[in-house]
Amino acid sequence: MELTPDSSIVFDVYGIGINTTIVNTWIIMAVLTGTAALITRNLRADVPPDRWRTTLEVIVNGIVGQIAEITERRDPRILYFSGTLFLFIVTANLLTVVPGFDTPTASLSTTAALAVSVLIAVPLFGIGSRGVVGYLKTYVQPSVVMLPFNVISEFSRGISLAIRLYGNVMSGAVIAAILLGVAPFFFPVVMDMLGLLTGVIQAYIFAILATVYISSAIAVPHAVETPDKPKEQS
């Protein structure tokens, strides 16, 4: 049993092997792009929304609401980034019900790439909000002594994101394979249902954590308010 789709080469391009992880990632991208294009092809005010458009609006509004609860600033770029992360991961995890489809999130290379994208996005959002100097100052707060610890904390976020997502997806695959050998009819169905639920939860957690990290990077520190001194009477 192959636990990761990285070892399966689908075809070669100039001597470079394209494995199942990359191909299935392209499939998910095509599914998301094609679905969005089909649903929004008649996106006009004079055209009443159908059930698919209504479903898409509910999903988008739900993501907007979650982001609004985390960050004080309404930046549409956070919606584009965190929303895309959520939709990609949840689609990849839900497609595990398709026979023969190996989800890319079962590969550490995919989860690591998603974590690296968060690591790159956080300073970009922070620099865009505070400026280069203002963002770099956050690494020496509350004192310069905290610089190495803040840097280590920044990288540990990405590692924890990658390992968490990869570990949960892989653990579900291993448990399902074990139960398939014990009881090949009943337990796999139950594990598939639990796997789908876990996949949605993991996509939600990953997107939420990415939003929290970005929110902390763009947050403007509040100035400490001091009571006004009473005016001197002449």
PDB file of C-alpha atoms in Angstrom:
ATOM      1  CA  MET A   1       0.000   0.000   0.000  1.00  0.00           C
ATOM      2  CA  GLU A   2       1.371   3.411  -0.975  1.00  0.00           C
ATOM      3  CA  LEU A   3       0.795   5.949   1.792  1.00  0.00           C
ATOM      4  CA  THR A   4       1.960   8.915  -0.271  1.00  0.00           C
ATOM      5  CA  PRO A   5       1.266   9.668  -3.948  1.00  0.00           C
ATOM      6  CA  ASP A   6       4.761  11.128  -4.457  1.00  0.00           C
ATOM      7  CA  SER A   7       6.267   7.792  -5.432  1.00  0.00           C
ATOM      8  CA  SER A   8       3.844   7.238  -8.329  1.00  0.00           C
ATOM      9  CA  ILE A   9       5.132   8.827 -11.556  1.00  0.00           C
ATOM     10  CA  VAL A  10       2.412   9.566 -14.114  1.00  0.00           C
ATOM     11  CA  PHE A  11       4.548  10.900 -16.983  1.00  0.00           C
ATOM     12  CA  ASP A  12       7.875  12.592 -17.723  1.00  0.00           C
ATOM     13  CA  VAL A  13       8.523  16.081 -19.064  1.00  0.00           C
ATOM     14  CA  TYR A  14      12.074  16.473 -20.392  1.00  0.00           C
ATOM     15  CA  GLY A  15      13.309  13.873 -17.938  1.00  0.00           C
ATOM     16  CA  ILE A  16      11.430  15.375 -14.991  1.00  0.00           C
ATOM     17  CA  GLY A  17       8.973  12.952 -13.438  1.00  0.00           C
ATOM     18  CA  ILE A  18       5.489  14.327 -12.801  1.00  0.00           C
ATOM     19  CA  ASN A  19       4.030  12.347  -9.929  1.00  0.00           C
ATOM     20  CA  THR A  20       0.457  11.753  -8.842  1.00  0.00           C
ATOM     21  CA  THR A  21       0.611  14.551  -6.273  1.00  0.00           C
ATOM     22  CA  ILE A  22       1.255  17.186  -8.944  1.00  0.00           C
ATOM     23  CA  VAL A  23      -1.310  15.780 -11.368  1.00  0.00           C
ATOM     24  CA  ASN A  24      -4.039  15.591  -8.728  1.00  0.00           C
ATOM     25  CA  THR A  25      -3.181  19.110  -7.598  1.00  0.00           C
ATOM     26  CA  TRP A  26      -3.765  20.282 -11.174  1.00  0.00           C
ATOM     27  CA  ILE A  27      -7.065  18.404 -11.206  1.00  0.00           C
ATOM     28  CA  ILE A  28      -8.225  20.154  -8.034  1.00  0.00           C
ATOM     29  CA  MET A  29      -7.200  23.536  -9.442  1.00  0.00           C
ATOM     30  CA  ALA A  30      -9.140  22.797 -12.635  1.00  0.00           C
ATOM     31  CA  VAL A  31     -12.197  21.671 -10.659  1.00  0.00           C
ATOM     32  CA  LEU A  32     -12.229  24.819  -8.511  1.00  0.00           C
ATOM     33  CA  THR A  33     -11.586  27.165 -11.435  1.00  0.00           C
ATOM     34  CA  GLY A  34     -14.123  25.465 -13.709  1.00  0.00           C
ATOM     35  CA  THR A  35     -16.795  25.339 -11.014  1.00  0.00           C
ATOM     36  CA  ALA A  36     -16.360  29.023 -10.173  1.00  0.00           C
ATOM     37  CA  ALA A  37     -16.455  29.970 -13.865  1.00  0.00           C
ATOM     38  CA  LEU A  38     -19.637  27.974 -14.499  1.00  0.00           C
ATOM     39  CA  ILE A  39     -21.454  29.318 -11.443  1.00  0.00           C
ATOM     40  CA  THR A  40     -20.543  32.959 -12.073  1.00  0.00           C
ATOM     41  CA  ARG A  41     -20.935  32.986 -15.860  1.00  0.00           C
ATOM     42  CA  ASN A  42     -24.254  34.872 -15.548  1.00  0.00           C
ATOM     43  CA  LEU A  43     -23.304  36.992 -12.577  1.00  0.00           C
ATOM     44  CA  ARG A  44     -25.529  39.990 -13.252  1.00  0.00           C
ATOM     45  CA  ALA A  45     -27.981  41.954 -11.163  1.00  0.00           C
ATOM     46  CA  ASP A  46     -30.873  41.210 -13.531  1.00  0.00           C
ATOM     47  CA  VAL A  47     -30.314  37.432 -13.405  1.00  0.00           C
ATOM     48  CA  PRO A  48     -31.850  35.740 -10.324  1.00  0.00           C
ATOM     49  CA  PRO A  49     -29.387  33.475  -8.491  1.00  0.00           C
ATOM     50  CA  ASP A  50     -29.811  29.728  -8.877  1.00  0.00           C
ATOM     51  CA  ARG A  51     -29.095  27.170  -6.170  1.00  0.00           C
ATOM     52  CA  TRP A  52     -25.442  26.776  -7.156  1.00  0.00           C
ATOM     53  CA  ARG A  53     -24.796  30.494  -7.036  1.00  0.00           C
ATOM     54  CA  THR A  54     -26.651  30.702  -3.719  1.00  0.00           C
ATOM     55  CA  THR A  55     -24.500  27.894  -2.324  1.00  0.00           C
ATOM     56  CA  LEU A  56     -21.335  29.656  -3.467  1.00  0.00           C
ATOM     57  CA  GLU A  57     -22.494  32.931  -1.905  1.00  0.00           C
ATOM     58  CA  VAL A  58     -23.222  31.154   1.381  1.00  0.00           C
ATOM     59  CA  ILE A  59     -19.709  29.671   1.399  1.00  0.00           C
ATOM     60  CA  VAL A  60     -18.048  32.987   0.571  1.00  0.00           C
ATOM     61  CA  ASN A  61     -20.129  34.892   3.119  1.00  0.00           C
ATOM     62  CA  GLY A  62     -19.262  32.266   5.727  1.00  0.00           C
ATOM     63  CA  ILE A  63     -15.551  32.734   5.032  1.00  0.00           C
ATOM     64  CA  VAL A  64     -15.956  36.526   5.173  1.00  0.00           C
ATOM     65  CA  GLY A  65     -17.730  36.237   8.509  1.00  0.00           C
ATOM     66  CA  GLN A  66     -14.994  34.057   9.996  1.00  0.00           C
ATOM     67  CA  ILE A  67     -12.291  36.461   8.834  1.00  0.00           C
ATOM     68  CA  ALA A  68     -14.221  39.442  10.244  1.00  0.00           C
ATOM     69  CA  GLU A  69     -14.299  37.765  13.664  1.00  0.00           C
ATOM     70  CA  ILE A  70     -10.510  37.382  13.659  1.00  0.00           C
ATOM     71  CA  THR A  71      -9.130  40.560  12.137  1.00  0.00           C
ATOM     72  CA  GLU A  72     -10.180  44.130  12.735  1.00  0.00           C
ATOM     73  CA  ARG A  73      -9.189  45.258   9.252  1.00  0.00           C
ATOM     74  CA  ARG A  74     -11.323  44.346   6.276  1.00  0.00           C
ATOM     75  CA  ASP A  75      -8.724  43.558   3.654  1.00  0.00           C
ATOM     76  CA  PRO A  76     -10.132  41.624   0.669  1.00  0.00           C
ATOM     77  CA  ARG A  77      -6.701  40.122   0.067  1.00  0.00           C
ATOM     78  CA  ILE A  78      -7.074  38.088   3.269  1.00  0.00           C
ATOM     79  CA  LEU A  79     -10.305  36.652   1.853  1.00  0.00           C
ATOM     80  CA  TYR A  80      -8.566  35.754  -1.400  1.00  0.00           C
ATOM     81  CA  PHE A  81      -5.656  34.059   0.353  1.00  0.00           C
ATOM     82  CA  SER A  82      -7.310  32.296   3.295  1.00  0.00           C
ATOM     83  CA  GLY A  83     -10.424  31.465   1.283  1.00  0.00           C
ATOM     84  CA  THR A  84      -8.348  29.867  -1.449  1.00  0.00           C
ATOM     85  CA  LEU A  85      -6.429  27.821   1.113  1.00  0.00           C
ATOM     86  CA  PHE A  86      -9.660  26.571   2.657  1.00  0.00           C
ATOM     87  CA  LEU A  87     -11.332  25.690  -0.649  1.00  0.00           C
ATOM     88  CA  PHE A  88      -8.235  23.914  -1.978  1.00  0.00           C
ATOM     89  CA  ILE A  89      -7.671  21.818   1.146  1.00  0.00           C
ATOM     90  CA  VAL A  90     -11.329  20.948   1.691  1.00  0.00           C
ATOM     91  CA  THR A  91     -11.749  19.971  -1.977  1.00  0.00           C
ATOM     92  CA  ALA A  92      -8.618  17.814  -1.861  1.00  0.00           C
ATOM     93  CA  ASN A  93      -9.834  16.057   1.281  1.00  0.00           C
ATOM     94  CA  LEU A  94     -13.388  15.550   0.021  1.00  0.00           C
ATOM     95  CA  LEU A  95     -12.187  14.032  -3.257  1.00  0.00           C
ATOM     96  CA  THR A  96     -10.770  11.088  -1.316  1.00  0.00           C
ATOM     97  CA  VAL A  97     -14.189   9.440  -1.800  1.00  0.00           C
ATOM     98  CA  VAL A  98     -13.413   9.161  -5.519  1.00  0.00           C
ATOM     99  CA  PRO A  99     -11.983   5.684  -6.185  1.00  0.00           C
ATOM    100  CA  GLY A 100      -8.340   5.829  -7.201  1.00  0.00           C
ATOM    101  CA  PHE A 101      -7.884   9.495  -6.291  1.00  0.00           C
ATOM    102  CA  ASP A 102      -4.906  10.123  -4.014  1.00  0.00           C
ATOM    103  CA  THR A 103      -5.346  13.437  -2.235  1.00  0.00           C
ATOM    104  CA  PRO A 104      -2.349  15.785  -2.528  1.00  0.00           C
ATOM    105  CA  THR A 105      -2.682  16.670   1.163  1.00  0.00           C
ATOM    106  CA  ALA A 106      -1.508  13.127   1.926  1.00  0.00           C
ATOM    107  CA  SER A 107       1.903  14.261   0.671  1.00  0.00           C
ATOM    108  CA  LEU A 108       4.262  16.139   2.962  1.00  0.00           C
ATOM    109  CA  SER A 109       5.507  18.115  -0.047  1.00  0.00           C
ATOM    110  CA  THR A 110       2.023  19.588  -0.572  1.00  0.00           C
ATOM    111  CA  THR A 111       1.428  20.435   3.084  1.00  0.00           C
ATOM    112  CA  ALA A 112       4.924  21.921   3.303  1.00  0.00           C
ATOM    113  CA  ALA A 113       4.245  24.042   0.213  1.00  0.00           C
ATOM    114  CA  LEU A 114       1.004  25.307   1.747  1.00  0.00           C
ATOM    115  CA  ALA A 115       2.836  26.140   4.976  1.00  0.00           C
ATOM    116  CA  VAL A 116       5.594  27.958   3.065  1.00  0.00           C
ATOM    117  CA  SER A 117       2.963  30.026   1.273  1.00  0.00           C
ATOM    118  CA  VAL A 118       1.659  31.118   4.685  1.00  0.00           C
ATOM    119  CA  LEU A 119       5.190  31.915   5.875  1.00  0.00           C
ATOM    120  CA  ILE A 120       5.704  34.118   2.817  1.00  0.00           C
ATOM    121  CA  ALA A 121       2.268  35.732   3.009  1.00  0.00           C
ATOM    122  CA  VAL A 122       2.560  36.785   6.655  1.00  0.00           C
ATOM    123  CA  PRO A 123       5.554  39.157   6.200  1.00  0.00           C
ATOM    124  CA  LEU A 124       4.154  40.408   2.887  1.00  0.00           C
ATOM    125  CA  PHE A 125       0.891  41.369   4.557  1.00  0.00           C
ATOM    126  CA  GLY A 126       2.791  42.829   7.498  1.00  0.00           C
ATOM    127  CA  ILE A 127       5.087  44.920   5.300  1.00  0.00           C
ATOM    128  CA  GLY A 128       2.130  46.094   3.233  1.00  0.00           C
ATOM    129  CA  SER A 129       0.348  47.227   6.390  1.00  0.00           C
ATOM    130  CA  ARG A 130       3.172  48.594   8.549  1.00  0.00           C
ATOM    131  CA  GLY A 131       6.013  49.168   6.123  1.00  0.00           C
ATOM    132  CA  VAL A 132       9.364  47.373   6.126  1.00  0.00           C
ATOM    133  CA  VAL A 133      10.749  49.097   9.216  1.00  0.00           C
ATOM    134  CA  GLY A 134       7.501  48.870  11.127  1.00  0.00           C
ATOM    135  CA  TYR A 135       7.163  45.144  10.473  1.00  0.00           C
ATOM    136  CA  LEU A 136      10.796  44.343  11.311  1.00  0.00           C
ATOM    137  CA  LYS A 137      10.358  46.141  14.628  1.00  0.00           C
ATOM    138  CA  THR A 138       7.872  43.463  15.663  1.00  0.00           C
ATOM    139  CA  TYR A 139      10.750  40.960  15.832  1.00  0.00           C
ATOM    140  CA  VAL A 140      12.510  42.979  18.549  1.00  0.00           C
ATOM    141  CA  GLN A 141       9.464  43.540  20.712  1.00  0.00           C
ATOM    142  CA  PRO A 142       9.309  43.881  23.645  1.00  0.00           C
ATOM    143  CA  SER A 143      13.137  43.907  23.577  1.00  0.00           C
ATOM    144  CA  VAL A 144      16.040  43.006  21.286  1.00  0.00           C
ATOM    145  CA  VAL A 145      16.648  39.889  23.375  1.00  0.00           C
ATOM    146  CA  MET A 146      13.460  38.399  21.887  1.00  0.00           C
ATOM    147  CA  LEU A 147      14.744  38.565  18.276  1.00  0.00           C
ATOM    148  CA  PRO A 148      15.941  34.924  17.961  1.00  0.00           C
ATOM    149  CA  PHE A 149      12.868  33.627  19.776  1.00  0.00           C
ATOM    150  CA  ASN A 150      10.513  35.578  17.516  1.00  0.00           C
ATOM    151  CA  VAL A 151      12.313  34.281  14.416  1.00  0.00           C
ATOM    152  CA  ILE A 152      12.146  30.694  15.675  1.00  0.00           C
ATOM    153  CA  SER A 153       8.462  31.165  16.503  1.00  0.00           C
ATOM    154  CA  GLU A 154       7.803  32.400  12.964  1.00  0.00           C
ATOM    155  CA  PHE A 155       9.312  29.303  11.362  1.00  0.00           C
ATOM    156  CA  SER A 156       7.787  26.909  13.882  1.00  0.00           C
ATOM    157  CA  ARG A 157       4.349  28.115  12.785  1.00  0.00           C
ATOM    158  CA  GLY A 158       4.929  26.825   9.267  1.00  0.00           C
ATOM    159  CA  ILE A 159       6.328  23.515  10.480  1.00  0.00           C
ATOM    160  CA  SER A 160       3.364  22.960  12.786  1.00  0.00           C
ATOM    161  CA  LEU A 161       0.906  23.771   9.997  1.00  0.00           C
ATOM    162  CA  ALA A 162       2.508  21.288   7.602  1.00  0.00           C
ATOM    163  CA  ILE A 163       2.905  18.464  10.119  1.00  0.00           C
ATOM    164  CA  ARG A 164      -0.613  18.918  11.525  1.00  0.00           C
ATOM    165  CA  LEU A 165      -2.342  18.689   8.149  1.00  0.00           C
ATOM    166  CA  TYR A 166      -0.135  15.881   6.855  1.00  0.00           C
ATOM    167  CA  GLY A 167      -0.382  13.870  10.076  1.00  0.00           C
ATOM    168  CA  ASN A 168      -4.157  13.989  10.236  1.00  0.00           C
ATOM    169  CA  VAL A 169      -4.637  12.975   6.607  1.00  0.00           C
ATOM    170  CA  MET A 170      -2.076  10.181   6.809  1.00  0.00           C
ATOM    171  CA  SER A 171      -3.387   8.833  10.103  1.00  0.00           C
ATOM    172  CA  GLY A 172      -6.845   8.488   8.572  1.00  0.00           C
ATOM    173  CA  ALA A 173      -5.423   6.615   5.597  1.00  0.00           C
ATOM    174  CA  VAL A 174      -3.449   4.218   7.800  1.00  0.00           C
ATOM    175  CA  ILE A 175      -6.386   3.482  10.112  1.00  0.00           C
ATOM    176  CA  ALA A 176      -8.703   2.905   7.148  1.00  0.00           C
ATOM    177  CA  ALA A 177      -6.210   0.469   5.612  1.00  0.00           C
ATOM    178  CA  ILE A 178      -5.924  -1.474   8.875  1.00  0.00           C
ATOM    179  CA  LEU A 179      -9.697  -1.691   9.325  1.00  0.00           C
ATOM    180  CA  LEU A 180     -10.077  -2.698   5.697  1.00  0.00           C
ATOM    181  CA  GLY A 181      -8.107  -5.833   6.466  1.00  0.00           C
ATOM    182  CA  VAL A 182     -10.065  -6.552   9.653  1.00  0.00           C
ATOM    183  CA  ALA A 183     -13.604  -5.885   8.444  1.00  0.00           C
ATOM    184  CA  PRO A 184     -13.645  -5.075   4.730  1.00  0.00           C
ATOM    185  CA  PHE A 185     -17.314  -4.091   4.494  1.00  0.00           C
ATOM    186  CA  PHE A 186     -18.465  -2.065   7.489  1.00  0.00           C
ATOM    187  CA  PHE A 187     -15.509  -0.181   8.934  1.00  0.00           C
ATOM    188  CA  PRO A 188     -14.241   1.412   5.682  1.00  0.00           C
ATOM    189  CA  VAL A 189     -17.585   3.181   5.197  1.00  0.00           C
ATOM    190  CA  VAL A 190     -17.484   4.559   8.737  1.00  0.00           C
ATOM    191  CA  MET A 191     -13.868   5.644   8.346  1.00  0.00           C
ATOM    192  CA  ASP A 192     -14.627   7.361   5.058  1.00  0.00           C
ATOM    193  CA  MET A 193     -17.369   9.383   6.758  1.00  0.00           C
ATOM    194  CA  LEU A 194     -15.084  10.291   9.631  1.00  0.00           C
ATOM    195  CA  GLY A 195     -12.324  11.070   7.142  1.00  0.00           C
ATOM    196  CA  LEU A 196     -14.539  13.529   5.287  1.00  0.00           C
ATOM    197  CA  LEU A 197     -15.481  15.249   8.534  1.00  0.00           C
ATOM    198  CA  THR A 198     -11.844  15.413   9.613  1.00  0.00           C
ATOM    199  CA  GLY A 199     -10.854  16.770   6.212  1.00  0.00           C
ATOM    200  CA  VAL A 200     -13.307  19.666   6.489  1.00  0.00           C
ATOM    201  CA  ILE A 201     -12.181  20.424  10.057  1.00  0.00           C
ATOM    202  CA  GLN A 202      -8.502  20.372   9.086  1.00  0.00           C
ATOM    203  CA  ALA A 203      -9.128  22.719   6.157  1.00  0.00           C
ATOM    204  CA  TYR A 204     -10.977  25.062   8.504  1.00  0.00           C
ATOM    205  CA  ILE A 205      -8.216  24.981  11.130  1.00  0.00           C
ATOM    206  CA  PHE A 206      -5.473  25.565   8.554  1.00  0.00           C
ATOM    207  CA  ALA A 207      -7.270  28.577   7.038  1.00  0.00           C
ATOM    208  CA  ILE A 208      -8.139  29.997  10.474  1.00  0.00           C
ATOM    209  CA  LEU A 209      -4.544  29.735  11.704  1.00  0.00           C
ATOM    210  CA  ALA A 210      -3.276  31.390   8.523  1.00  0.00           C
ATOM    211  CA  THR A 211      -5.767  34.226   9.068  1.00  0.00           C
ATOM    212  CA  VAL A 212      -4.704  34.601  12.708  1.00  0.00           C
ATOM    213  CA  TYR A 213      -1.029  34.848  11.725  1.00  0.00           C
ATOM    214  CA  ILE A 214      -1.788  37.422   9.039  1.00  0.00           C
ATOM    215  CA  SER A 215      -4.035  39.373  11.405  1.00  0.00           C
ATOM    216  CA  SER A 216      -1.275  39.595  13.996  1.00  0.00           C
ATOM    217  CA  ALA A 217       1.142  40.814  11.332  1.00  0.00           C
ATOM    218  CA  ILE A 218      -1.113  43.621  10.068  1.00  0.00           C
ATOM    219  CA  ALA A 219      -2.537  44.656  13.428  1.00  0.00           C
ATOM    220  CA  VAL A 220      -1.714  48.231  14.297  1.00  0.00           C
ATOM    221  CA  PRO A 221      -0.460  48.493  17.878  1.00  0.00           C
ATOM    222  CA  HIS A 222      -2.762  50.587  20.014  1.00  0.00           C
ATOM    223  CA  ALA A 223      -1.245  53.523  21.705  1.00  0.00           C
ATOM    224  CA  VAL A 224      -1.477  53.579  25.466  1.00  0.00           C
ATOM    225  CA  GLU A 225      -4.020  56.151  26.466  1.00  0.00           C
ATOM    226  CA  THR A 226      -3.135  58.464  29.344  1.00  0.00           C
ATOM    227  CA  PRO A 227      -5.616  60.607  31.208  1.00  0.00           C
ATOM    228  CA  ASP A 228      -5.575  64.240  30.274  1.00  0.00           C
ATOM    229  CA  LYS A 229      -3.988  66.521  32.781  1.00  0.00           C
ATOM    230  CA  PRO A 230      -6.318  69.099  34.273  1.00  0.00           C
ATOM    231  CA  LYS A 231      -5.879  72.544  32.871  1.00  0.00           C
ATOM    232  CA  GLU A 232      -4.169  74.983  35.179  1.00  0.00           C
ATOM    233  CA  GLN A 233      -6.376  77.792  36.320  1.00  0.00           C
ATOM    234  CA  SER A 234      -4.976  81.215  35.871  1.00  0.00           C
TER     235      SER A 234
END
